[in-house]
Amino acid sequence: MSVFLQQALLSARPFVYQRLATLAPLRRLPPSHVSHISRMARMCQGKSISYHVAGSWLSWELSEMVQDPVLPKLYFLEVGQHTTDCYRYVDGELEYGCEFQVVQNANWSCVLHPLDEKAEVPSEVSGPDAEGHELACGHLGFWTPLGVEAGSQLVQDYTSLVQLCRAAGQEQAALELESEVACWGSENVLFQVVPGFIWNRQAPCNVDSGRSNPRCKQAAVAPAGPCTDQVALEIARKQQEWEEAGWQILTCEPHIVEILDDKGKLFDYAQKLGMCSFVPQRYTSAEEASYPCMLKPASGQYGEGARIVNSSADVQCVAGVEVGSQWVLQELILGEYEYSTSLLVWCGEVLDSVTMKYHYAGVQYVWPRVHEISKELCDIPAQHLHVMTMFLAGYSGICNFNYKLRPDGTPCIFECNPRIGADLAGDVPKLRARAFFDQMAEIAEKRGA
């Protein structure tokens, strides 16, 4: 997960930062990865001002922030993740994070963050640690992105942005925004993504973003497509309530969604089906594992909380003495190529499938903390599709399989997400993705007729 911290000084317009900033907690990542640590802004009013960050991972040496080429009032710093261990126990709970400060003009007498009560320049910090010192921390595995402001983008909003870009001399940014609008489909709402999510802007058609509450929008006529595992499970559990509120939904029995969502239960299900060769080997204790291997929360999404561990000590530091039901310790599948297949399923039958092939700069990594070299739309072999279908008995809705190929060419499935995936929302070519969602809308319409 990319890591951002925003500091908006009062001389800037808060609305701009609410719309543009994607926030997530400051957290420790494996040393080999690169993460974003800060994104901030200040009105210079004719003065030449620089901003610097000092942090525990930098041995408290100052590193200058870079001015954003498109948004000149934004400054950011990209740093290699620290190598020191920032885990600690507080009241028996594992916490982790980093310490940092932001100063102006490399002058320690002008600290912008954190500020004491007597500071001349007030500021407001959004993030897990408003004081900026000690650890920006939380219970391990419980951080989630705060996300951007949800809502459907409008043509008039983009028109205003294009005008502002051109007035600022940013012609390339204006052309990119105009190209994005040109890719939009019909203004009619064909499907709805719930809840509002950070890649709403990338979605191939206009979307109407709701929350995971069936009462948030009455008399909805377009089908609701969950984009988080929690919402997919909530829809399955309360499908009658959603339908009574006017939503069109494609879902199934809650226990089926639970099996796909929980990586431990998915492995158990593969064992029941006699298909363990198509999933990574699972280790029930840290001592019996073959390292390096993968440790991830049993229920998680978008790489949250997942990490490569190299010893039983690493596992115990993160998960405690026992792996337990909340964590999955499994075989690390090597390879620089990874596949993501989105399926439209009705009562266990696959009606449509689309697969993206990704090439990454490494054979050991945790997405998204890896550099992407290339991506392309590809065909899925019939035998791979057959393997996936075996896991989907009784399932209805959209789901997403992530997998690599073993040396003999057989797929090894890391997880199956019972929701819309980021690949379908942003990477699948627009016309192909639109056709996929058109079918979803048609099924929901027939079901509701």
Short mmCIF file of C-alpha atoms in Angstrom, two decimals:
data_model
loop_
_atom_site.label_atom_id
_atom_site.label_comp_id
_atom_site.label_asym_id
_atom_site.label_seq_id
_atom_site.Cartn_x
_atom_site.Cartn_y
_atom_site.Cartn_z
CA MET A 1 0.00 0.00 0.00
CA SER A 2 1.35 3.42 -0.86
CA VAL A 3 1.77 5.60 2.20
CA PHE A 4 0.83 9.26 2.25
CA LEU A 5 0.66 11.94 4.94
CA GLN A 6 -0.84 15.33 4.12
CA GLN A 7 -0.12 18.63 5.80
CA ALA A 8 -2.25 21.54 4.57
CA LEU A 9 -1.29 24.94 5.96
CA LEU A 10 -4.08 27.44 6.50
CA SER A 11 -2.76 29.67 3.74
CA ALA A 12 -3.97 27.02 1.26
CA ARG A 13 -7.56 26.09 0.40
CA PRO A 14 -8.55 22.96 2.40
CA PHE A 15 -11.05 21.88 -0.29
CA VAL A 16 -8.26 21.33 -2.79
CA TYR A 17 -6.48 18.92 -0.50
CA GLN A 18 -9.63 17.05 0.45
CA ARG A 19 -10.22 16.38 -3.24
CA LEU A 20 -6.67 15.55 -4.26
CA ALA A 21 -5.07 13.71 -1.36
CA THR A 22 -5.23 9.96 -0.89
CA LEU A 23 -4.51 9.26 2.74
CA ALA A 24 -3.32 6.10 4.42
CA PRO A 25 -1.63 5.51 7.76
CA LEU A 26 2.10 5.85 8.05
CA ARG A 27 3.34 2.29 8.39
CA ARG A 28 6.39 0.05 8.26
CA LEU A 29 7.02 -1.75 4.97
CA PRO A 30 9.72 -4.32 4.15
CA PRO A 31 13.14 -2.62 3.79
CA SER A 32 13.48 -3.47 0.11
CA HIS A 33 10.43 -1.46 -0.86
CA VAL A 34 9.96 2.19 -1.66
CA SER A 35 7.09 4.19 -0.24
CA HIS A 36 5.79 7.71 -0.34
CA ILE A 37 6.12 9.37 3.07
CA SER A 38 4.73 12.86 2.78
CA ARG A 39 2.73 15.21 0.62
CA MET A 40 2.22 18.81 1.75
CA ALA A 41 1.58 22.35 0.45
CA ARG A 42 2.21 26.00 1.30
CA MET A 43 1.56 29.39 -0.41
CA CYS A 44 4.94 31.02 -0.90
CA GLN A 45 3.71 34.59 -1.56
CA GLY A 46 6.71 35.50 -3.67
CA LYS A 47 9.34 33.99 -1.37
CA SER A 48 11.69 31.18 -2.31
CA ILE A 49 10.83 28.48 0.21
CA SER A 50 11.95 24.87 0.42
CA TYR A 51 10.62 22.06 2.58
CA HIS A 52 12.56 19.22 4.16
CA VAL A 53 11.64 16.00 5.96
CA ALA A 54 13.66 14.38 8.74
CA GLY A 55 12.66 10.94 9.94
CA SER A 56 13.79 8.02 12.04
CA TRP A 57 14.36 5.97 8.87
CA LEU A 58 16.69 8.74 7.55
CA SER A 59 18.85 8.91 10.71
CA TRP A 60 17.25 12.34 11.16
CA GLU A 61 19.10 13.82 8.20
CA LEU A 62 17.12 16.36 6.20
CA SER A 63 15.84 15.43 2.73
CA GLU A 64 14.30 18.08 0.50
CA MET A 65 10.77 17.66 -0.78
CA VAL A 66 10.13 17.98 -4.52
CA GLN A 67 7.66 20.37 -6.09
CA ASP A 68 4.92 18.60 -8.04
CA PRO A 69 5.31 19.44 -11.78
CA VAL A 70 1.54 19.60 -12.33
CA LEU A 71 0.37 21.06 -9.03
CA PRO A 72 3.09 23.57 -8.04
CA LYS A 73 1.61 24.14 -4.57
CA LEU A 74 2.16 20.50 -3.69
CA TYR A 75 5.48 19.13 -2.46
CA PHE A 76 6.36 15.48 -1.93
CA LEU A 77 9.22 13.23 -0.90
CA GLU A 78 9.81 9.66 -2.07
CA VAL A 79 12.20 7.73 0.13
CA GLY A 80 13.59 4.23 0.43
CA GLN A 81 11.96 2.51 3.39
CA HIS A 82 14.07 2.43 6.54
CA THR A 83 15.90 -0.70 7.58
CA THR A 84 15.50 -0.36 11.35
CA ASP A 85 12.88 -2.37 13.20
CA CYS A 86 9.99 -0.13 14.25
CA TYR A 87 7.80 -2.72 15.90
CA ARG A 88 7.02 -2.32 19.57
CA TYR A 89 4.60 -3.65 22.16
CA VAL A 90 2.37 -1.26 24.12
CA ASP A 91 0.08 -2.71 26.76
CA GLY A 92 0.52 -6.12 25.18
CA GLU A 93 -0.50 -4.89 21.70
CA LEU A 94 1.86 -4.78 18.71
CA GLU A 95 2.27 -1.34 17.16
CA TYR A 96 4.51 -0.07 14.41
CA GLY A 97 5.40 3.08 12.49
CA CYS A 98 7.96 5.87 12.10
CA GLU A 99 8.90 9.25 13.56
CA PHE A 100 9.19 12.34 11.37
CA GLN A 101 9.34 16.13 11.26
CA VAL A 102 8.95 18.74 8.50
CA VAL A 103 11.04 21.93 8.50
CA GLN A 104 11.20 24.98 6.25
CA ASN A 105 14.39 26.01 4.40
CA ALA A 106 16.40 23.27 6.18
CA ASN A 107 16.22 25.47 9.28
CA TRP A 108 15.51 23.62 12.52
CA SER A 109 14.29 26.89 14.08
CA CYS A 110 11.35 26.79 11.63
CA VAL A 111 9.60 23.48 12.26
CA LEU A 112 6.32 23.19 10.34
CA HIS A 113 5.32 19.84 11.74
CA PRO A 114 4.75 19.06 14.53
CA LEU A 115 3.85 22.49 15.90
CA ASP A 116 3.60 23.55 19.50
CA GLU A 117 0.75 25.70 20.77
CA LYS A 118 2.80 28.91 20.42
CA ALA A 119 3.68 28.40 16.75
CA GLU A 120 3.18 31.44 14.55
CA VAL A 121 2.12 29.40 11.49
CA PRO A 122 -0.88 27.23 12.33
CA SER A 123 -1.36 23.96 10.50
CA GLU A 124 -3.73 21.04 10.42
CA VAL A 125 -2.42 17.50 9.93
CA SER A 126 -4.45 14.58 8.59
CA GLY A 127 -3.09 11.20 9.58
CA PRO A 128 -2.88 8.65 12.36
CA ASP A 129 -0.50 10.74 14.49
CA ALA A 130 -1.53 14.40 14.63
CA GLU A 131 1.43 15.23 16.88
CA GLY A 132 4.01 13.97 14.39
CA HIS A 133 6.26 12.39 17.01
CA GLU A 134 6.42 8.96 18.64
CA LEU A 135 5.08 6.23 16.36
CA ALA A 136 2.45 6.83 13.69
CA CYS A 137 0.97 3.57 14.69
CA GLY A 138 -2.05 1.35 15.08
CA HIS A 139 -2.89 -2.26 15.76
CA LEU A 140 -1.14 -4.34 13.13
CA GLY A 141 -3.45 -5.38 10.32
CA PHE A 142 -6.17 -2.87 11.14
CA TRP A 143 -5.04 0.13 9.06
CA THR A 144 -7.30 0.96 6.13
CA PRO A 145 -7.09 3.83 3.60
CA LEU A 146 -9.20 6.87 4.40
CA GLY A 147 -9.73 7.30 0.67
CA VAL A 148 -10.65 10.29 -1.43
CA GLU A 149 -13.95 12.11 -1.34
CA ALA A 150 -16.49 9.82 -2.99
CA GLY A 151 -18.85 10.96 -5.71
CA SER A 152 -19.43 10.81 -9.42
CA GLN A 153 -17.27 13.10 -11.50
CA LEU A 154 -19.14 15.51 -13.74
CA VAL A 155 -18.21 16.92 -17.15
CA GLN A 156 -18.57 20.47 -15.84
CA ASP A 157 -16.07 19.69 -13.06
CA TYR A 158 -13.53 18.52 -15.63
CA THR A 159 -14.22 21.57 -17.82
CA SER A 160 -13.36 23.84 -14.91
CA LEU A 161 -10.19 21.89 -14.19
CA VAL A 162 -9.13 22.06 -17.84
CA GLN A 163 -9.58 25.83 -17.80
CA LEU A 164 -7.53 26.17 -14.61
CA CYS A 165 -4.74 24.01 -16.04
CA ARG A 166 -4.53 26.09 -19.20
CA ALA A 167 -4.57 29.33 -17.20
CA ALA A 168 -1.59 27.97 -15.23
CA GLY A 169 0.24 27.01 -18.42
CA GLN A 170 -0.21 23.27 -17.83
CA GLU A 171 -1.35 22.34 -21.34
CA GLN A 172 -0.35 18.67 -21.05
CA ALA A 173 -2.45 18.22 -17.90
CA ALA A 174 -5.41 19.86 -19.67
CA LEU A 175 -5.09 17.50 -22.65
CA GLU A 176 -4.95 14.46 -20.36
CA LEU A 177 -8.15 15.51 -18.59
CA GLU A 178 -9.93 16.06 -21.91
CA SER A 179 -8.78 12.62 -23.09
CA GLU A 180 -10.13 11.05 -19.91
CA VAL A 181 -13.59 12.56 -20.43
CA ALA A 182 -13.57 11.35 -24.04
CA CYS A 183 -13.23 7.76 -22.75
CA TRP A 184 -16.41 7.97 -20.69
CA GLY A 185 -19.41 6.00 -21.78
CA SER A 186 -23.06 6.95 -21.64
CA GLU A 187 -24.14 9.48 -19.02
CA ASN A 188 -26.74 6.94 -17.91
CA VAL A 189 -25.72 5.13 -14.74
CA LEU A 190 -25.23 1.51 -15.79
CA PHE A 191 -23.83 0.20 -12.52
CA GLN A 192 -22.94 1.49 -9.07
CA VAL A 193 -19.75 0.91 -7.13
CA VAL A 194 -20.24 0.56 -3.39
CA PRO A 195 -18.76 2.02 -1.32
CA GLY A 196 -17.16 5.07 -2.99
CA PHE A 197 -13.55 4.06 -3.58
CA ILE A 198 -10.22 5.57 -4.55
CA TRP A 199 -10.34 4.29 -8.15
CA ASN A 200 -13.83 5.62 -8.95
CA ARG A 201 -12.16 7.99 -11.39
CA GLN A 202 -10.57 5.05 -13.21
CA ALA A 203 -13.82 3.14 -13.65
CA PRO A 204 -14.63 2.59 -17.33
CA CYS A 205 -18.14 4.04 -17.10
CA ASN A 206 -19.72 6.74 -14.97
CA VAL A 207 -20.48 5.33 -11.55
CA ASP A 208 -22.78 6.38 -8.77
CA SER A 209 -20.98 5.67 -5.51
CA GLY A 210 -22.97 4.68 -2.47
CA ARG A 211 -21.99 3.43 0.96
CA SER A 212 -22.37 -0.01 2.47
CA ASN A 213 -25.83 0.88 3.69
CA PRO A 214 -28.88 -0.11 1.62
CA ARG A 215 -30.79 2.96 2.84
CA CYS A 216 -28.27 5.45 1.50
CA LYS A 217 -29.98 5.55 -1.90
CA GLN A 218 -33.63 4.77 -2.45
CA ALA A 219 -35.08 3.31 -5.63
CA ALA A 220 -31.73 2.61 -7.26
CA VAL A 221 -32.21 1.14 -10.71
CA ALA A 222 -28.64 0.09 -11.53
CA PRO A 223 -26.93 -2.95 -10.00
CA ALA A 224 -24.57 -2.45 -7.06
CA GLY A 225 -21.06 -3.80 -7.61
CA PRO A 226 -19.06 -4.15 -4.36
CA CYS A 227 -15.44 -2.99 -4.48
CA THR A 228 -14.47 -4.15 -0.98
CA ASP A 229 -14.72 -7.61 0.52
CA GLN A 230 -16.55 -6.30 3.57
CA VAL A 231 -19.29 -4.73 1.49
CA ALA A 232 -19.63 -7.87 -0.66
CA LEU A 233 -20.26 -9.87 2.51
CA GLU A 234 -22.64 -7.25 3.88
CA ILE A 235 -24.71 -7.29 0.68
CA ALA A 236 -24.90 -11.09 0.81
CA ARG A 237 -26.00 -11.05 4.44
CA LYS A 238 -28.64 -8.35 3.95
CA GLN A 239 -29.69 -8.93 0.34
CA GLN A 240 -33.39 -8.84 1.13
CA GLU A 241 -33.00 -5.47 2.83
CA TRP A 242 -31.04 -4.11 -0.12
CA GLU A 243 -33.66 -5.31 -2.59
CA GLU A 244 -36.49 -3.87 -0.53
CA ALA A 245 -34.68 -0.52 -0.62
CA GLY A 246 -34.76 -0.66 -4.44
CA TRP A 247 -31.26 -1.89 -5.25
CA GLN A 248 -30.50 -4.45 -7.92
CA ILE A 249 -27.91 -6.88 -6.61
CA LEU A 250 -26.02 -9.93 -7.82
CA THR A 251 -25.03 -12.02 -4.83
CA CYS A 252 -25.42 -15.44 -3.24
CA GLU A 253 -25.49 -17.14 0.15
CA PRO A 254 -23.22 -15.38 2.69
CA HIS A 255 -21.20 -18.53 3.51
CA ILE A 256 -20.06 -18.75 -0.14
CA VAL A 257 -18.79 -15.16 -0.04
CA GLU A 258 -17.06 -15.88 3.29
CA ILE A 259 -15.16 -18.84 1.81
CA LEU A 260 -13.83 -16.73 -1.06
CA ASP A 261 -13.02 -13.75 1.16
CA ASP A 262 -11.14 -15.66 3.87
CA LYS A 263 -7.82 -17.01 2.55
CA GLY A 264 -7.69 -19.69 5.23
CA LYS A 265 -11.19 -20.93 4.40
CA LEU A 266 -10.33 -20.86 0.69
CA PHE A 267 -7.42 -23.23 1.34
CA ASP A 268 -9.70 -25.51 3.37
CA TYR A 269 -12.21 -25.46 0.52
CA ALA A 270 -9.46 -26.37 -1.98
CA GLN A 271 -8.55 -29.28 0.29
CA LYS A 272 -12.18 -30.43 0.31
CA LEU A 273 -12.29 -30.24 -3.49
CA GLY A 274 -8.98 -32.08 -3.85
CA MET A 275 -7.40 -29.03 -5.52
CA CYS A 276 -4.57 -28.16 -3.12
CA SER A 277 -2.10 -28.23 -6.02
CA PHE A 278 -3.75 -25.04 -7.36
CA VAL A 279 -3.19 -22.96 -4.21
CA PRO A 280 0.02 -22.15 -2.27
CA GLN A 281 1.06 -24.62 0.41
CA ARG A 282 -0.23 -23.50 3.79
CA TYR A 283 1.80 -23.68 7.01
CA THR A 284 -0.02 -24.05 10.31
CA SER A 285 2.97 -23.01 12.42
CA ALA A 286 5.97 -20.76 11.95
CA GLU A 287 8.39 -23.57 12.83
CA GLU A 288 7.31 -25.87 9.98
CA ALA A 289 7.36 -23.20 7.26
CA SER A 290 9.86 -23.14 4.40
CA TYR A 291 11.31 -19.61 4.24
CA PRO A 292 11.00 -17.12 2.73
CA CYS A 293 7.21 -17.33 2.69
CA MET A 294 4.17 -15.07 2.66
CA LEU A 295 2.29 -13.88 5.75
CA LYS A 296 -1.00 -12.08 5.23
CA PRO A 297 -4.24 -11.40 7.09
CA ALA A 298 -6.84 -14.11 6.47
CA SER A 299 -9.27 -11.41 5.39
CA GLY A 300 -7.66 -8.47 3.65
CA GLN A 301 -7.58 -6.64 0.34
CA TYR A 302 -5.29 -4.71 -2.02
CA GLY A 303 -2.13 -6.10 -0.38
CA GLU A 304 -3.02 -4.68 3.02
CA GLY A 305 -0.99 -6.22 5.83
CA ALA A 306 0.74 -8.78 3.58
CA ARG A 307 4.49 -9.22 3.90
CA ILE A 308 7.34 -11.57 3.04
CA VAL A 309 8.85 -13.15 6.16
CA ASN A 310 12.25 -14.81 6.38
CA SER A 311 12.14 -16.62 9.70
CA SER A 312 9.87 -17.83 12.47
CA ALA A 313 11.03 -14.82 14.50
CA ASP A 314 9.57 -12.50 11.83
CA VAL A 315 6.27 -14.35 12.01
CA GLN A 316 6.12 -14.20 15.78
CA CYS A 317 6.93 -10.49 15.74
CA VAL A 318 3.95 -9.83 13.50
CA ALA A 319 1.38 -12.49 14.33
CA GLY A 320 2.39 -13.61 17.81
CA VAL A 321 3.40 -17.03 19.03
CA GLU A 322 0.77 -18.83 16.94
CA VAL A 323 -0.35 -17.98 13.41
CA GLY A 324 -3.99 -18.55 14.41
CA SER A 325 -7.11 -18.03 12.33
CA GLN A 326 -6.49 -14.31 11.74
CA TRP A 327 -3.34 -14.87 9.68
CA VAL A 328 -2.34 -17.12 6.79
CA LEU A 329 1.26 -18.29 6.44
CA GLN A 330 1.80 -19.77 3.01
CA GLU A 331 4.27 -20.69 0.31
CA LEU A 332 5.86 -17.78 -1.52
CA ILE A 333 5.31 -18.28 -5.26
CA LEU A 334 8.19 -16.80 -7.25
CA GLY A 335 7.87 -15.16 -10.64
CA GLU A 336 7.89 -11.76 -12.28
CA TYR A 337 4.59 -12.36 -14.12
CA GLU A 338 1.24 -12.27 -12.36
CA TYR A 339 -2.30 -12.69 -13.68
CA SER A 340 -5.59 -11.20 -12.60
CA THR A 341 -8.83 -12.64 -13.95
CA SER A 342 -12.21 -10.98 -13.39
CA LEU A 343 -15.28 -13.17 -13.80
CA LEU A 344 -18.97 -12.42 -14.12
CA VAL A 345 -20.74 -15.38 -12.54
CA TRP A 346 -24.38 -16.41 -12.22
CA CYS A 347 -25.28 -19.44 -10.07
CA GLY A 348 -21.78 -20.86 -10.52
CA GLU A 349 -21.72 -20.38 -14.30
CA VAL A 350 -19.09 -18.06 -15.76
CA LEU A 351 -20.77 -15.67 -18.20
CA ASP A 352 -17.77 -13.48 -19.00
CA SER A 353 -14.07 -13.35 -18.14
CA VAL A 354 -11.27 -10.88 -18.72
CA THR A 355 -7.61 -11.38 -17.79
CA MET A 356 -4.73 -8.96 -17.33
CA LYS A 357 -1.09 -10.09 -17.36
CA TYR A 358 1.35 -8.00 -15.31
CA HIS A 359 5.14 -7.92 -15.54
CA TYR A 360 6.85 -6.75 -12.35
CA ALA A 361 10.45 -5.84 -11.55
CA GLY A 362 11.19 -8.77 -9.25
CA VAL A 363 10.30 -12.36 -8.47
CA GLN A 364 9.63 -11.78 -4.75
CA TYR A 365 7.27 -8.93 -3.91
CA VAL A 366 4.01 -7.89 -2.31
CA TRP A 367 1.72 -5.96 -4.63
CA PRO A 368 1.36 -2.98 -4.84
CA ARG A 369 4.82 -2.38 -3.35
CA VAL A 370 6.61 -3.32 -6.54
CA HIS A 371 7.47 -1.55 -9.79
CA GLU A 372 5.23 -2.51 -12.70
CA ILE A 373 7.11 -2.93 -15.97
CA SER A 374 4.16 -3.64 -18.26
CA LYS A 375 0.61 -4.93 -18.41
CA GLU A 376 -1.51 -6.37 -21.18
CA LEU A 377 -4.87 -7.95 -21.86
CA CYS A 378 -4.51 -11.67 -22.52
CA ASP A 379 -6.61 -14.75 -23.16
CA ILE A 380 -7.22 -17.22 -20.35
CA PRO A 381 -6.60 -20.89 -21.19
CA ALA A 382 -9.67 -23.10 -20.88
CA GLN A 383 -7.99 -25.29 -18.26
CA HIS A 384 -7.28 -22.26 -16.05
CA LEU A 385 -10.88 -21.12 -16.30
CA HIS A 386 -12.03 -24.63 -15.40
CA VAL A 387 -9.93 -24.56 -12.23
CA MET A 388 -11.45 -21.24 -11.16
CA THR A 389 -14.98 -22.42 -11.90
CA MET A 390 -14.49 -25.31 -9.49
CA PHE A 391 -14.29 -22.79 -6.62
CA LEU A 392 -17.46 -20.95 -7.65
CA ALA A 393 -20.28 -23.47 -7.09
CA GLY A 394 -23.37 -21.48 -6.12
CA TYR A 395 -21.66 -18.11 -6.50
CA SER A 396 -23.28 -15.12 -8.24
CA GLY A 397 -21.66 -11.75 -8.86
CA ILE A 398 -18.27 -10.40 -9.91
CA CYS A 399 -15.11 -11.99 -8.54
CA ASN A 400 -11.42 -11.64 -9.15
CA PHE A 401 -8.70 -14.34 -9.11
CA ASN A 402 -5.02 -13.44 -8.61
CA TYR A 403 -2.47 -16.09 -9.55
CA LYS A 404 0.93 -16.98 -10.96
CA LEU A 405 1.99 -19.95 -13.04
CA ARG A 406 4.12 -22.73 -11.61
CA PRO A 407 7.06 -24.02 -13.72
CA ASP A 408 4.80 -26.70 -15.27
CA GLY A 409 2.29 -24.03 -16.37
CA THR A 410 -0.46 -24.81 -13.85
CA PRO A 411 -2.05 -21.83 -12.10
CA CYS A 412 -1.37 -21.19 -8.41
CA ILE A 413 -4.20 -19.07 -7.02
CA PHE A 414 -3.27 -16.65 -4.21
CA GLU A 415 -6.79 -15.46 -3.55
CA CYS A 416 -10.26 -15.03 -4.95
CA ASN A 417 -11.90 -11.70 -4.18
CA PRO A 418 -15.74 -11.60 -4.26
CA ARG A 419 -15.80 -8.07 -5.65
CA ILE A 420 -14.69 -5.74 -8.44
CA GLY A 421 -10.89 -5.66 -8.66
CA ALA A 422 -8.60 -2.75 -9.41
CA ASP A 423 -7.60 -4.44 -12.69
CA LEU A 424 -11.15 -4.33 -14.01
CA ALA A 425 -11.67 -0.78 -12.78
CA GLY A 426 -8.52 0.75 -14.18
CA ASP A 427 -6.37 -1.56 -16.30
CA VAL A 428 -8.72 -3.48 -18.59
CA PRO A 429 -9.21 -1.52 -21.86
CA LYS A 430 -12.26 0.73 -21.55
CA LEU A 431 -14.39 -0.81 -24.28
CA ARG A 432 -13.77 -4.33 -23.01
CA ALA A 433 -14.55 -3.38 -19.42
CA ARG A 434 -17.68 -1.56 -20.53
CA ALA A 435 -18.92 -4.68 -22.30
CA PHE A 436 -18.30 -6.65 -19.11
CA PHE A 437 -20.38 -4.25 -17.02
CA ASP A 438 -23.09 -4.08 -19.69
CA GLN A 439 -23.62 -7.81 -19.19
CA MET A 440 -23.83 -7.32 -15.44
CA ALA A 441 -26.52 -4.69 -15.91
CA GLU A 442 -28.48 -6.96 -18.28
CA ILE A 443 -28.41 -9.86 -15.81
CA ALA A 444 -29.56 -7.66 -12.96
CA GLU A 445 -32.36 -6.23 -15.11
CA LYS A 446 -33.60 -9.71 -16.09
CA ARG A 447 -33.39 -10.86 -12.49
CA GLY A 448 -35.41 -7.87 -11.29
CA ALA A 449 -38.04 -8.15 -14.03
#
